[in-house]
Short mmCIF file of C-alpha atoms in Angstrom, two decimals:
data_model
loop_
_atom_site.label_atom_id
_atom_site.label_comp_id
_atom_site.label_asym_id
_atom_site.label_seq_id
_atom_site.Cartn_x
_atom_site.Cartn_y
_atom_site.Cartn_z
CA MET X 11 -42.86 -3.93 -4.15
CA PHE X 12 -43.47 -6.61 -6.78
CA ALA X 13 -42.20 -4.32 -9.52
CA CYS X 14 -38.94 -3.72 -7.62
CA ILE X 15 -38.36 -7.43 -7.10
CA ASN X 16 -39.21 -8.18 -10.72
CA GLN X 17 -36.85 -5.44 -11.92
CA ASP X 18 -34.05 -6.90 -9.77
CA ARG X 19 -34.65 -10.36 -11.21
CA LEU X 20 -34.60 -9.02 -14.76
CA GLN X 21 -31.41 -7.07 -14.08
CA PHE X 22 -29.77 -10.21 -12.68
CA ILE X 23 -30.79 -12.21 -15.75
CA LYS X 24 -29.44 -9.47 -18.01
CA THR X 25 -26.04 -9.40 -16.29
CA GLN X 26 -25.78 -13.18 -16.17
CA GLN X 27 -26.52 -13.88 -19.86
CA PRO X 28 -22.98 -15.10 -20.67
CA ARG X 29 -22.98 -17.32 -17.59
CA LEU X 30 -26.35 -18.78 -18.50
CA GLN X 31 -24.68 -20.02 -21.71
CA ILE X 32 -27.56 -19.06 -23.93
CA THR X 33 -26.39 -18.90 -27.52
CA MET X 34 -27.21 -16.12 -29.91
CA LEU X 35 -28.88 -18.70 -32.13
CA ASN X 36 -31.69 -19.02 -29.58
CA GLY X 37 -32.30 -15.28 -29.79
CA ILE X 38 -32.47 -15.38 -33.56
CA GLU X 39 -34.81 -18.37 -33.44
CA ASP X 40 -37.05 -16.54 -30.96
CA ALA X 41 -37.17 -13.46 -33.19
CA LEU X 42 -38.03 -15.48 -36.27
CA SER X 43 -40.62 -17.63 -34.48
CA THR X 44 -42.90 -14.62 -34.09
CA ASN X 45 -44.36 -15.56 -37.51
CA ASP X 46 -43.88 -11.96 -38.63
CA ASP X 47 -42.54 -11.85 -42.18
CA CYS X 48 -41.48 -8.25 -41.70
CA VAL X 49 -38.91 -8.90 -38.96
CA ASP X 50 -35.97 -6.57 -39.51
CA LEU X 51 -33.09 -8.23 -37.70
CA ASN X 52 -31.21 -4.92 -37.62
CA GLN X 53 -33.93 -3.39 -35.43
CA LEU X 54 -34.11 -6.17 -32.87
CA GLY X 55 -31.71 -4.52 -30.43
CA GLN X 56 -30.03 -6.42 -27.65
CA HIS X 57 -31.69 -9.70 -26.82
CA ILE X 58 -32.12 -10.75 -23.26
CA ILE X 59 -33.26 -14.35 -23.18
CA LEU X 60 -35.47 -15.13 -20.21
CA PRO X 61 -34.73 -18.58 -18.79
CA SER X 62 -37.53 -20.94 -17.84
CA SER X 63 -36.90 -20.03 -14.20
CA TYR X 64 -38.36 -16.55 -14.89
CA LEU X 65 -42.02 -16.98 -13.96
CA GLY X 66 -44.41 -15.89 -16.68
CA GLY X 67 -41.81 -15.83 -19.44
CA PRO X 68 -42.31 -17.74 -22.68
CA ARG X 69 -39.88 -20.51 -21.70
CA ASP X 70 -41.62 -20.89 -18.32
CA MET X 71 -45.01 -21.19 -20.03
CA TYR X 72 -43.65 -23.71 -22.50
CA GLN X 73 -42.10 -25.72 -19.64
CA ARG X 74 -45.45 -25.70 -17.82
CA TYR X 75 -47.16 -26.91 -20.99
CA LEU X 76 -44.65 -29.74 -21.33
CA ASP X 77 -45.16 -30.66 -17.67
CA GLY X 78 -48.91 -30.79 -18.21
CA MET X 79 -48.53 -32.98 -21.27
CA ALA X 80 -46.18 -35.31 -19.36
CA ILE X 81 -48.76 -35.68 -16.59
CA ALA X 82 -51.47 -36.37 -19.17
CA GLN X 83 -49.26 -38.97 -20.86
CA HIS X 84 -48.54 -40.68 -17.53
CA PHE X 85 -52.23 -41.08 -16.64
CA LYS X 86 -53.13 -42.01 -20.25
CA LYS X 87 -56.91 -41.39 -20.13
CA ILE X 88 -57.38 -37.68 -19.69
CA ASP X 89 -61.01 -36.73 -20.35
CA ILE X 90 -60.57 -32.97 -20.29
CA PHE X 91 -57.68 -30.54 -20.19
CA LEU X 92 -59.13 -27.29 -18.87
CA THR X 93 -57.49 -23.89 -18.82
CA MET X 94 -59.16 -20.89 -17.20
CA THR X 95 -58.39 -17.20 -17.41
CA ALA X 96 -59.76 -14.15 -15.65
CA ASN X 97 -61.06 -11.07 -17.40
CA PRO X 98 -60.51 -7.82 -15.49
CA ASN X 99 -63.61 -6.41 -17.21
CA TRP X 100 -65.94 -8.95 -15.63
CA PRO X 101 -68.94 -7.13 -14.10
CA GLU X 102 -68.27 -8.85 -10.76
CA ILE X 103 -64.88 -7.16 -10.62
CA GLN X 104 -65.87 -3.77 -12.04
CA ARG X 105 -68.78 -3.20 -9.64
CA GLU X 106 -66.55 -3.79 -6.58
CA LEU X 107 -63.99 -1.17 -7.57
CA LEU X 108 -64.17 2.15 -5.78
CA PRO X 109 -64.39 5.34 -7.87
CA GLY X 110 -60.97 6.09 -9.33
CA GLN X 111 -59.62 2.58 -8.72
CA THR X 112 -58.35 0.34 -11.46
CA VAL X 113 -58.03 -3.41 -11.58
CA ALA X 114 -54.27 -3.02 -11.11
CA ASP X 115 -54.95 -1.44 -7.70
CA CYS X 116 -56.85 -4.51 -6.46
CA PRO X 117 -55.13 -7.76 -7.49
CA ASP X 118 -56.68 -9.41 -4.43
CA LEU X 119 -60.16 -8.67 -5.79
CA VAL X 120 -59.34 -10.18 -9.18
CA SER X 121 -57.87 -13.25 -7.50
CA GLN X 122 -60.88 -13.71 -5.25
CA VAL X 123 -63.39 -13.37 -8.10
CA PHE X 124 -61.34 -15.76 -10.24
CA ASN X 125 -61.19 -18.34 -7.43
CA LEU X 126 -64.94 -18.11 -6.83
CA THR X 127 -65.68 -18.33 -10.56
CA SER X 128 -63.36 -21.28 -11.12
CA SER X 129 -64.64 -23.18 -8.09
CA SER X 130 -68.26 -22.66 -9.14
CA SER X 131 -67.39 -23.80 -12.68
CA SER X 132 -65.71 -26.95 -11.42
CA ASN X 133 -68.73 -27.84 -9.25
CA LYS X 134 -71.07 -27.87 -12.25
#
């Protein structure tokens, strides 16, 4: 279900590129900002620029970073800026999977283990 919704959102973004008024310069800048000296601009294909409203895209992540920095600047004395990630290969996750299951089959399990791990880390 998520994949269908995500595909619809991407298709909408693709068809609305001219209306979003994203210039080609942004696409070229994005391609060159990969820090890859071997970028062949002839092999880049058609660029679809994901707006910051597309959750998980690079512009969304950058916007979230800027929001976090703005909050830190507002409160002035931030002692720690903590970011946490989950690893699907954690033993706690792997031992709960049934035979033949993958982590992609159980996003609820990954979420629950992450929440328990992050809450136990924050209580220390």
